[in-house]
XYZ file of N, CA and C in Angstrom:
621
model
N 0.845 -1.189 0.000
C 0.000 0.000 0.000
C 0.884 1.244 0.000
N 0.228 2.295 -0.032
C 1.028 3.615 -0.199
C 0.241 4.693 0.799
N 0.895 5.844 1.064
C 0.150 6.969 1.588
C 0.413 7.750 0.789
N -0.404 9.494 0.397
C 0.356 10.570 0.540
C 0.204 11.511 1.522
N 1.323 12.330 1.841
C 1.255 13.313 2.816
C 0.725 14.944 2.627
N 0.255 15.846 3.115
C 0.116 16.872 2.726
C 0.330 18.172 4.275
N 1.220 18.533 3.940
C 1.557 19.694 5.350
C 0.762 20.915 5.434
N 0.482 21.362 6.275
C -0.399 22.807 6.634
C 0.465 23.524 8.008
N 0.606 24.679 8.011
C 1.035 25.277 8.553
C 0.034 25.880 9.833
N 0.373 25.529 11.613
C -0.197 25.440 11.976
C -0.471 27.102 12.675
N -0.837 27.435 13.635
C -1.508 28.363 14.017
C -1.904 28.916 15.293
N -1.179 30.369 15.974
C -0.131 31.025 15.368
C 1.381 30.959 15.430
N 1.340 30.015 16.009
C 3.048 29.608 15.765
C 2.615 28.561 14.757
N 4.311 28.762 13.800
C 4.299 28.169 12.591
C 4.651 26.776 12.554
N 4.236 25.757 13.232
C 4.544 24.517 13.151
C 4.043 23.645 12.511
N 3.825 22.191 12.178
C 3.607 21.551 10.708
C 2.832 20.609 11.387
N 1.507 20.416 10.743
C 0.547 19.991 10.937
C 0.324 18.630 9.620
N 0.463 17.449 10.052
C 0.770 16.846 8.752
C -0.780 15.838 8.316
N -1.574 15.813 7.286
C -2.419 14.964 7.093
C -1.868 13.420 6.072
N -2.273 12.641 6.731
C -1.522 11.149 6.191
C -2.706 10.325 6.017
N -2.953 10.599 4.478
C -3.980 9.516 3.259
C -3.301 8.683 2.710
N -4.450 7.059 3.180
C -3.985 5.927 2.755
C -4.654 5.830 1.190
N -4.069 5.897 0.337
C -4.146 5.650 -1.124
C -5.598 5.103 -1.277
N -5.482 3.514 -0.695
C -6.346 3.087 -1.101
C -7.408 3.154 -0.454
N -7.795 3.355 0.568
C -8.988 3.468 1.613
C -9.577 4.601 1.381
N -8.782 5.597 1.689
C -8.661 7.292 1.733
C -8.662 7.713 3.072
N -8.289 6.170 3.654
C -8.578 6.777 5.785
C -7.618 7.456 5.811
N -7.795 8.334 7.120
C -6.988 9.828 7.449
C -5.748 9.005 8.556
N -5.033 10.055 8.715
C -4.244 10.214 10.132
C -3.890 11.607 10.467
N -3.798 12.191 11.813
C -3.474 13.303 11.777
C -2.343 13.859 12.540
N -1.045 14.277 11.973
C 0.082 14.640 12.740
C 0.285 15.534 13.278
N 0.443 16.046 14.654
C 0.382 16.958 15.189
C -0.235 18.645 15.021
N -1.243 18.174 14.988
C -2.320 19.067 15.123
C -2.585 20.537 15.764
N -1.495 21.382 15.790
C -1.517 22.538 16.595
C -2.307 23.694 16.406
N -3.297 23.877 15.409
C -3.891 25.181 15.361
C -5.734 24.749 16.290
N -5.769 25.785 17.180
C -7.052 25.957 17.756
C -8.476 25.563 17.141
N -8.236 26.117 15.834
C -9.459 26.194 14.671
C -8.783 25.645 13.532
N -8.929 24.143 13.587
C -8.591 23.003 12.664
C -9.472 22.977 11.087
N -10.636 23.826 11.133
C -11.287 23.706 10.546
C -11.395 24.083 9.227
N -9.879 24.904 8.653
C -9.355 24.743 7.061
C -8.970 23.586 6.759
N -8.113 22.956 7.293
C -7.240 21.485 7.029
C -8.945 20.573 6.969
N -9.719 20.621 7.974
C -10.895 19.521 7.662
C -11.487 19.753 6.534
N -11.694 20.548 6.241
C -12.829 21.151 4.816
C -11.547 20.942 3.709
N -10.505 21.213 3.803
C -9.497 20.696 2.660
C -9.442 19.306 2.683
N -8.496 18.266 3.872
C -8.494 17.162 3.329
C -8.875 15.938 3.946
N -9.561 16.807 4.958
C -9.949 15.185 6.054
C -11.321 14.678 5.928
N -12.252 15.578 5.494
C -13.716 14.899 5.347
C -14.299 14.479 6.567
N -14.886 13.095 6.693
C -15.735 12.664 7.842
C -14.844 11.987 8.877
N -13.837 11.676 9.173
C -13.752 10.601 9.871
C -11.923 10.692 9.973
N -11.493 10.509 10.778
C -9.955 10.341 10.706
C -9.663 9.037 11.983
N -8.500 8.013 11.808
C -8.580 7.052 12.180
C -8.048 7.577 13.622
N -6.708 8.221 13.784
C -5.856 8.516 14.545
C -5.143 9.843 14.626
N -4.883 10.312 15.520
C -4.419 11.374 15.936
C -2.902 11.300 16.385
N -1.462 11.355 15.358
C -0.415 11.227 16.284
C 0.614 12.410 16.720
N 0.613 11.852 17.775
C 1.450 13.254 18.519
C 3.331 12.614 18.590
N 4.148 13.514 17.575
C 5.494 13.310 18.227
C 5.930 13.986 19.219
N 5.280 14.758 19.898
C 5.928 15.293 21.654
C 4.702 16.020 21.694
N 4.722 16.544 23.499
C 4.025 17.274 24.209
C 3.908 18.292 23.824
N 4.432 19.490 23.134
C 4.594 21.175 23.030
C 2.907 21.467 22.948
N 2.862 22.453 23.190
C 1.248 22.926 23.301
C 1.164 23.527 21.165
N 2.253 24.034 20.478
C 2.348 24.453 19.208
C 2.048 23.426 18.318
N 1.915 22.008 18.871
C 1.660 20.797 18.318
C 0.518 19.958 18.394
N -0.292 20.285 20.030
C -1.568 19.748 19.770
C -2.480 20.619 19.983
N -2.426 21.578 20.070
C -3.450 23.030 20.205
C -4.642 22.267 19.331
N -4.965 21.531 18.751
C -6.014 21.431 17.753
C -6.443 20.266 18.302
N -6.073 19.378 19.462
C -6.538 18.061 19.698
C -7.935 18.175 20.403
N -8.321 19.285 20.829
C -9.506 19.471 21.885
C -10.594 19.652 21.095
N -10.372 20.354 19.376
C -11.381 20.612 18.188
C -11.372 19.281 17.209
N -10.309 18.815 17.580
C -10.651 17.408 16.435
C -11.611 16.093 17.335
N -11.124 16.072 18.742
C -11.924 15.581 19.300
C -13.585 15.830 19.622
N -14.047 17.034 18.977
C -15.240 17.603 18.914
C -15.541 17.362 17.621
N -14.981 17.200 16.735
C -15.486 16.578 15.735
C -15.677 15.450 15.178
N -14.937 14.521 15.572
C -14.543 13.321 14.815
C -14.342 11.879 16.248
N -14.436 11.107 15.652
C -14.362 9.872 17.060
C -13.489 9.760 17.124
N -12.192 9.962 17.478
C -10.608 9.195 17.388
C -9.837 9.454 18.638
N -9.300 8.851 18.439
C -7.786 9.004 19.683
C -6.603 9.332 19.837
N -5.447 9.447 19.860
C -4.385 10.197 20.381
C -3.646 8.574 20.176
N -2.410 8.570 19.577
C -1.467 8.336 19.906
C -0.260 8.739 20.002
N 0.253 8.118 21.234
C 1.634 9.177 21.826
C 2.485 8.479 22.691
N 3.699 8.917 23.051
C 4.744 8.344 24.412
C 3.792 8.847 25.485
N 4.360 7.855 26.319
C 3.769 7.910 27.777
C 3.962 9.170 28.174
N 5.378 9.930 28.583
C 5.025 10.931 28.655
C 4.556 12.290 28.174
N 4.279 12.152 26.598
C 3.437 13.075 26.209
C 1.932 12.573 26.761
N 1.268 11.410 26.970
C 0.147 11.745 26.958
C -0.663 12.009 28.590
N 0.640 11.840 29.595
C 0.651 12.322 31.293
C 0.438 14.345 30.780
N 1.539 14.738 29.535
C 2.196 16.261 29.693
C 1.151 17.132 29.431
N 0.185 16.525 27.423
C -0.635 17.367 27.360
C -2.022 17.289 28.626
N -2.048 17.239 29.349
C -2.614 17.338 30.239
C -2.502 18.200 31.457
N -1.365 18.626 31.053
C -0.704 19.790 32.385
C -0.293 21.090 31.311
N -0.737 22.046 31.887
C -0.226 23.508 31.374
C 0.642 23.667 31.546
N 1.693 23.198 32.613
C 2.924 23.164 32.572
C 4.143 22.367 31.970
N 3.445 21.166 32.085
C 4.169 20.526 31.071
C 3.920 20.369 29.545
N 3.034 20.642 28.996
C 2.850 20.803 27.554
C 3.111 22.625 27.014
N 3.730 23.386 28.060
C 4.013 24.710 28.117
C 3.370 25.301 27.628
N 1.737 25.600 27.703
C 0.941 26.468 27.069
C 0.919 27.696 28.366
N 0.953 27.499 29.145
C 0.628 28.063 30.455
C 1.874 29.415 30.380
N 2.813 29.119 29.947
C 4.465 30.329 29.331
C 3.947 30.731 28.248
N 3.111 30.476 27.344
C 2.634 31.356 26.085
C 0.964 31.982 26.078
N 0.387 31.272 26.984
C -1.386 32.454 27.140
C -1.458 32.009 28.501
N -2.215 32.974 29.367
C -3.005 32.523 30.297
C -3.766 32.209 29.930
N -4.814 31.206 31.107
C -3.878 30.419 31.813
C -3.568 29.563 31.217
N -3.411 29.095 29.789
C -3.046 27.853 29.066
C -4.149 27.101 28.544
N -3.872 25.763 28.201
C -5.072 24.904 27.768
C -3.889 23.474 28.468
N -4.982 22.466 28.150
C -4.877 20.786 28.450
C -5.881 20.089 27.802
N -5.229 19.197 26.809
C -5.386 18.474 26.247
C -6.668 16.951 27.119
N -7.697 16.422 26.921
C -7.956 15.615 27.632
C -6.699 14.045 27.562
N -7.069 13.257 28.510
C -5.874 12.100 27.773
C -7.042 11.086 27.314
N -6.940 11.092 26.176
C -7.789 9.950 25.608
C -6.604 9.280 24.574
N -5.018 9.055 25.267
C -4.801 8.268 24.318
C -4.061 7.187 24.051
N -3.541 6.183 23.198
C -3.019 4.900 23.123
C -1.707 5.292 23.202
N -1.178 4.846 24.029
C 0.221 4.826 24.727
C 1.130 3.913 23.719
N 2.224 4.346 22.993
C 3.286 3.483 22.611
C 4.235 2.934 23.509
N 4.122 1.735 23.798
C 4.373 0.861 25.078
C 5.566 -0.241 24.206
N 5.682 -0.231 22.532
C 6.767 -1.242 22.249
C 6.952 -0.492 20.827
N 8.502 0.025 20.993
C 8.958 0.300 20.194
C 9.416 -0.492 18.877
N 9.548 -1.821 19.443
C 10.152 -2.811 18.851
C 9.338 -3.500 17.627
N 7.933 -3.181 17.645
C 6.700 -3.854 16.909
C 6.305 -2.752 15.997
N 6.392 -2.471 14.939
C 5.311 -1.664 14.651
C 3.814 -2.476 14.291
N 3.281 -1.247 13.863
C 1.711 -1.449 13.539
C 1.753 -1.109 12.108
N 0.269 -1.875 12.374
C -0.462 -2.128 11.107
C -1.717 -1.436 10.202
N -1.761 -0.101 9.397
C -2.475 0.423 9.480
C -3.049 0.080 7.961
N -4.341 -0.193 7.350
C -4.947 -0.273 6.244
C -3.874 -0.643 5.612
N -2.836 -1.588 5.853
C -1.822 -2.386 4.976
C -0.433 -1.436 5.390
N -0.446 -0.642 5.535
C 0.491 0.273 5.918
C 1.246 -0.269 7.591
N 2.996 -0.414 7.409
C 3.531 -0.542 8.590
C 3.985 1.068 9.053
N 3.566 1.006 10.427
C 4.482 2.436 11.000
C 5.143 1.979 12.127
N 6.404 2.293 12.077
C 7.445 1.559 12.753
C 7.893 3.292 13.742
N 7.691 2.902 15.377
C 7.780 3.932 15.803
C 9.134 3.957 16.296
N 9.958 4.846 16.936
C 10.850 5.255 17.816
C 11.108 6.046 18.532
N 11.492 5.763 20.084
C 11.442 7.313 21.038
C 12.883 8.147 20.318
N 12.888 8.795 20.549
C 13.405 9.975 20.278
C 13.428 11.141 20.821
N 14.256 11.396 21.670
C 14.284 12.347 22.923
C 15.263 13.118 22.788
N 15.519 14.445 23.785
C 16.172 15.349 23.225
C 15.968 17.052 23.409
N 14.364 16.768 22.457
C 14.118 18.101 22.448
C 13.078 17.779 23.558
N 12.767 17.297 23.578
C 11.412 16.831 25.260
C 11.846 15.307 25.008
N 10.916 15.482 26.468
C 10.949 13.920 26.909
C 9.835 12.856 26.559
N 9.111 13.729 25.585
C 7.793 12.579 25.325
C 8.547 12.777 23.343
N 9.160 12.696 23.484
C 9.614 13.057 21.524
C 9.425 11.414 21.364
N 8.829 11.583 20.159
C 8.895 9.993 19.440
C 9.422 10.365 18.039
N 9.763 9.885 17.018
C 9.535 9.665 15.641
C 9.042 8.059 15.110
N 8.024 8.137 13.671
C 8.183 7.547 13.088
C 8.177 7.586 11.149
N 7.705 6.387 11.163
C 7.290 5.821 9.624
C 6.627 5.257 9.168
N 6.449 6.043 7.882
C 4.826 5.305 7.383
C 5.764 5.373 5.973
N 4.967 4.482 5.017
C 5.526 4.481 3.832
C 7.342 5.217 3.637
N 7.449 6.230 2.327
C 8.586 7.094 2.180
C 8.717 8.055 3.242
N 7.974 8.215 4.159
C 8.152 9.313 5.502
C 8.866 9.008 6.621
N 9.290 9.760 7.008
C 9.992 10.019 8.213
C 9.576 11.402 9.153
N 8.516 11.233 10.192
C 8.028 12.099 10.806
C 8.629 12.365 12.026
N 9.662 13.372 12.333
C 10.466 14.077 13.063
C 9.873 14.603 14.430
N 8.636 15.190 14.317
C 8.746 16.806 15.254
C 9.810 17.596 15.176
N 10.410 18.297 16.435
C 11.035 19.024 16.330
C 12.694 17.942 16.640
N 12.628 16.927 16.654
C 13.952 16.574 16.838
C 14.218 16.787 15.879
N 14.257 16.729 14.580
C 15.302 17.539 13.291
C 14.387 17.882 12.393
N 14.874 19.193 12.557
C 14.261 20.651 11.248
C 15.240 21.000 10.584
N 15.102 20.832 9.275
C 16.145 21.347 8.338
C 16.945 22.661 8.701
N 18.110 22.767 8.491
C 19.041 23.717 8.771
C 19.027 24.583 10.166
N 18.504 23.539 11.028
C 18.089 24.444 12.124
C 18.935 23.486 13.613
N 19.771 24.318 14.417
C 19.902 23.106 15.637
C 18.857 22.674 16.313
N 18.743 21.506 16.877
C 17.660 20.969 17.750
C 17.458 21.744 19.227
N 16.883 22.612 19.916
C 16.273 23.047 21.033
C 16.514 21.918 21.696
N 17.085 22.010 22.689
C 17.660 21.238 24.099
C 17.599 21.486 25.686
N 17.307 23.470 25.258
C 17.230 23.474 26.743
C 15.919 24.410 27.183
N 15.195 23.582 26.922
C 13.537 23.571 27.670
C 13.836 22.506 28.847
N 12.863 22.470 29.368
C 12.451 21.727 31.081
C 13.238 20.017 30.571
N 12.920 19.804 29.774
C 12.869 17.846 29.567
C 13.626 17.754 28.632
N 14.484 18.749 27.661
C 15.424 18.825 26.901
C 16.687 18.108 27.531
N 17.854 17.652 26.667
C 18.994 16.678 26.496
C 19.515 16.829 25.849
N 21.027 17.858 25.380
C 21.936 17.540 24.379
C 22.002 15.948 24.209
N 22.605 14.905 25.763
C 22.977 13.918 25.158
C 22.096 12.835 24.843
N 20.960 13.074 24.725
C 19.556 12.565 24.536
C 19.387 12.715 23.070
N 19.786 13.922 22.178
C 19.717 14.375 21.488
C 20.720 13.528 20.313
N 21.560 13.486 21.281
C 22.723 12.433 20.303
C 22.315 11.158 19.778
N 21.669 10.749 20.796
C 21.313 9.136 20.719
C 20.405 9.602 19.298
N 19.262 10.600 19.463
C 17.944 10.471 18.613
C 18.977 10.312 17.321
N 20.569 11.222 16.990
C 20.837 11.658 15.684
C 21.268 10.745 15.300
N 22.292 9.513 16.025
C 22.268 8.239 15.712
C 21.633 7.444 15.114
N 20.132 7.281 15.628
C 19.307 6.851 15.249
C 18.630 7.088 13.861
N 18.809 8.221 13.810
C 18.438 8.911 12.159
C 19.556 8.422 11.224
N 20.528 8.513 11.699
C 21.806 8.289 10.951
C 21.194 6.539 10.430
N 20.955 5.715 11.198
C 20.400 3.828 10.751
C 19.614 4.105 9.858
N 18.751 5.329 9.844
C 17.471 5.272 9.264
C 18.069 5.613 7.677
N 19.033 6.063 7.447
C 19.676 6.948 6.225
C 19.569 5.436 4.938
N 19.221 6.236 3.916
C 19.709 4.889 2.850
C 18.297 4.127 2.400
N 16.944 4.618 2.607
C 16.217 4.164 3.236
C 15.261 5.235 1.892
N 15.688 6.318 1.419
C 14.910 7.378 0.655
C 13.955 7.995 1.170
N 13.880 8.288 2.713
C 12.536 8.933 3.538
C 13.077 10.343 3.069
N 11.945 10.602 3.169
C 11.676 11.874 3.283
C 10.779 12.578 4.506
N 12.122 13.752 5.072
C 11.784 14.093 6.376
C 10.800 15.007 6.407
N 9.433 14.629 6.972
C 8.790 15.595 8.070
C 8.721 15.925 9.503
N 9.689 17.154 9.652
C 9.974 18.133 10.421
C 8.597 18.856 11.454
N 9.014 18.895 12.420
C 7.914 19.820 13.381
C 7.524 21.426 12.501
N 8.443 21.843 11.905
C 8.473 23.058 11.736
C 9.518 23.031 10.173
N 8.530 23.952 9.246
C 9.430 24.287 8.167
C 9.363 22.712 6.984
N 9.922 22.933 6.055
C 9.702 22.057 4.973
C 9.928 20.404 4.906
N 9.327 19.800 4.167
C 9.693 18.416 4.039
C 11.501 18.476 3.650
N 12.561 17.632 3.508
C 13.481 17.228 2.799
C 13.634 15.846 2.805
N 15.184 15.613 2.323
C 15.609 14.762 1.891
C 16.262 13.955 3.137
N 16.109 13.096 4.057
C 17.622 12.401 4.575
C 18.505 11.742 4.696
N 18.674 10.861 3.275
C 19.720 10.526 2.590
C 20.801 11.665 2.255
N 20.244 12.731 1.746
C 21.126 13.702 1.785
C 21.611 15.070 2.276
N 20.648 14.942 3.932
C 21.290 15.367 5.036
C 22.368 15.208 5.656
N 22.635 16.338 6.165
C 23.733 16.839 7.537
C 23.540 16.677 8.671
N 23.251 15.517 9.393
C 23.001 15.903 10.731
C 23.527 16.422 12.196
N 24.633 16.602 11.291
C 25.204 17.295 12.338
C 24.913 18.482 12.891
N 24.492 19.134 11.671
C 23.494 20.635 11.793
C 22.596 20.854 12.644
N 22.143 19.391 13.403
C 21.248 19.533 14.469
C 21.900 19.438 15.480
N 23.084 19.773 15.887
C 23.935 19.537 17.056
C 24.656 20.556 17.482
């Protein structure tokens, strides 16, 4: 099977909101979801129904939109354990440092408990991995040609390390890890800023 991806820019911080259509079904997925009023991206490409909701970390710029998709649509949240304890705290999903008094996410969601297995979606494998660093709930994975980041690597940009749950040497391990992934023809989606290439990335640039 195949997906394609399509990015939207989320709202008002500029972070990447990713919609993931299975070819053949046309079922949805939705990647970090940060704008309040979700409701361009639905009328563009999600229609009735979306299967899943995935979150690669806690930041409030990333699920700001989980409280409106859950008002619309039946689905759930998947996430690391500790993203789905964080969006639940204004302090730890740091909305509470950017508006009073913040927002919180409800936890309605499926915990990635084995890295080692992926899943199985409408024929589609997504093979997850923690990935820590820039927070402590960071995951990445893969679906088809993708490679979905968050903010652990944004093109030409260093990785943010020193927030509350941030890790230079946390950070190392994640770039390692990208480094196995190389060779592979993904193409990276980033928390923030454009798709690329990471076969023919630098990753050191995130260091």
């Amino acid at each position: 099977m195949s997906v394609v991806v399509s990015r939207y820019d989320n709202s008002p911080i500029a972070s990447s909101c990713y919609v993931v259509k299975d070819v053949g079904s046309g079922r949805i997925l939705v990647v970090d979801p940060g704008s309040e009023d979700m409701s361009p991206i639905i009328n563009d490409k999600i229609g009735k129904s979306i299967d899943k909701i995935i979150l690669t970390h806690e930041h409030f710029d990333h699920i700001g939109g989980c409280n409106y998709l859950f008002g619309k649509f039946n689905t759930t949240i998947l996430c690391s354990l500790y993203c789905a304890e964080a969006i639940t705290d204004a302090k730890k999903n740091m909305s509470l440092f950017h508006e009073n008094p913040g927002f919180v996410v409800r936890n309605d969601s499926e915990v990635i408990d084995n890295y080692d297995a992926p899943i199985h979606w409408n024929g589609n494998q997504i093979a997850f991995y923690e990935a820590i660093g820039h927070s402590l709930g960071g995951i990445c994975f893969t679906v088809g040609i993708y490679l979905f980041t968050g903010d652990s690597l944004i093109e030409d940009l260093r990785t943010v390390t020193k927030l509350k749950t941030g890790s230079k040497e946390k950070l190392m391990e994640s770039i390692k890890l990208f480094e196995t992934l190389k060779g592979n023809g993904y193409i990276v989606c980033p928390g923030h800023g454009d798709m690329f290439n990471l076969d023919t990335y630098d990753l050191s640039k995130a260091l």
